[in-house]
Amino acid sequence: MNRDDITIVILIPVYNVAEYVEECIKSVLEQIDTRATLLIMNDASTDNSAEVIRIFENHPQVQIFDAPHNRGLSATRNALFDMAQADYVWFIDSDDLMYENAYLSVMSQLEKLNSDVLCADYVSLRKEKEVEKKAFIGKACQNFTNKNNSFLNNIIENNSNHVWNKVFRRQLIQDIRFKEGLNFEDILYMTDVSLKNFQYSYLKQPVIKYREREGSISKNFDKKYVDDYLFAFTYRVDNYQRSEKKDEYYYLLYKVYKRYVGLLSKIAKNNQENLLKDTYDKYNSYFSDLYLIAIKELPMHKKIILNIKKSKLNNILIGV
């Protein structure tokens, strides 16, 4: 693909991030060239985020929109995507940063490989500490074909469910939507993407500086958080494309069961006994079935780990 032909649109939803959004936008504008446009939507923020983003309204490559009312991250991303007109789409969260030199590296690899999805590493930023996170297992700078769940298997193995460290061909995802009203939307979205046939590649460098904000995850859980979290993973299990390569499927069940036990452990640690009981009553039959399927097929070391998790769960539930 010719350098001057490829276009990309960067989509940034904004809600109550006045402290961070200016730095986010600047990190993008400092890097992009005329092949890129930036669409920003204020999702009815109640702080002064709207005033901050208006600083950029006269920039020739920036378009700013206001949602009619607060609709949430998924709905805002969907609305921005519907207005996007470019070959590629990059979702970036408004409290994160585009990493230094990321734009030109992304565009260069897309030009060379013409990938449908580009995956890349990222940097986790906690206060002033930066930690580089590898988000792909495999060789860089080559195309892979999404056959036999290879794309989703890679995500499952490296726990890289984020959309913001990936760039998508717009045509590939034109009929995929973020599920509105649900948390853990990226897990659901990446599962839907994985059902497509496409070529994907790995850029071995960070493209996003992900800001881990204190208080972004509440200490106590509520029923919606639990339901959304477990739905995200049961949705993945239920939509996993079964194939002759079954080892990866059993590995998925192994990982999902561990997440179930991990969630119940956190609820128990918070002394939320009613929520613990309700969650167990509602979901344990489903996750017990996953355990029984996986335990028969996993290699011995994973069977041991899974049995440890099951024993931990039994201990958690004593007296509940």
Coordinates of N, CA, C and O in Angstrom, one line a residue, residues 1 20 48 67 91 98 110 138 150 169-170 195 197-200 208 238 248 258 314:
M1 N 0.8 -1.2 0.0 CA 0.0 0.0 0.0 C 0.9 1.2 0.0 O 1.8 1.3 0.7
Y20 N -6.8 14.9 32.5 CA -5.9 14.1 31.6 C -6.1 14.3 30.2 O -5.2 14.1 29.4
N48 N -15.1 19.9 33.8 CA -14.9 20.9 32.7 C -14.1 20.2 31.5 O -13.4 20.9 30.8
A67 N -22.3 14.5 22.9 CA -23.4 13.5 23.0 C -24.6 14.2 23.6 O -24.5 15.1 24.4
F91 N -9.0 3.1 18.5 CA -9.7 3.6 19.7 C -8.6 3.9 20.8 O -7.9 3.1 21.2
M98 N -0.8 8.5 23.6 CA -0.2 7.8 22.5 C 1.3 7.8 22.8 O 1.9 8.8 23.0
L110 N 1.5 -1.0 8.8 CA 0.3 -1.2 8.0 C 0.6 -1.0 6.5 O 0.0 -1.8 5.7
G138 N 4.5 -14.2 19.7 CA 4.8 -14.6 18.3 C 5.8 -13.6 17.7 O 6.2 -12.6 18.4
S150 N -6.8 -18.7 16.3 CA -5.4 -18.3 16.6 C -5.3 -16.9 17.2 O -4.6 -16.6 18.1
R169 N -8.7 -2.5 10.6 CA -9.2 -2.1 9.4 C -10.7 -1.8 9.5 O -11.5 -2.7 10.1
R170 N -11.2 -0.6 9.1 CA -12.5 -0.3 9.4 C -13.5 -1.2 8.8 O -14.5 -1.6 9.4
L195 N -14.2 -13.8 15.7 CA -15.0 -14.6 14.8 C -14.9 -14.3 13.3 O -15.4 -15.1 12.5
N197 N -12.6 -13.6 9.7 CA -11.5 -14.1 9.0 C -10.6 -12.9 8.6 O -11.1 -12.0 7.9
F198 N -9.4 -12.9 9.0 CA -8.5 -11.7 8.7 C -7.1 -12.0 8.9 O -6.7 -13.1 9.5
Q199 N -6.2 -11.1 8.5 CA -4.8 -11.1 8.7 C -4.4 -10.2 9.9 O -4.9 -9.0 9.9
Y200 N -3.6 -10.6 10.8 CA -3.1 -9.7 11.9 C -1.6 -9.8 12.0 O -1.0 -10.8 11.7
I208 N 0.8 2.7 23.3 CA -0.1 3.4 24.3 C 0.6 3.4 25.6 O 1.2 2.5 26.1
D238 N -18.8 -19.4 25.2 CA -20.0 -19.8 24.4 C -19.8 -19.5 22.9 O -20.4 -20.1 22.0
E248 N -6.5 -25.7 23.1 CA -6.7 -24.3 23.4 C -8.0 -24.0 24.0 O -8.2 -23.2 24.9
K258 N -10.4 -20.0 36.6 CA -9.5 -19.3 37.6 C -10.1 -17.9 37.8 O -10.0 -17.4 38.9
N314 N -13.8 -23.9 47.7 CA -14.5 -24.7 48.8 C -14.3 -24.1 50.2 O -15.2 -24.0 51.0

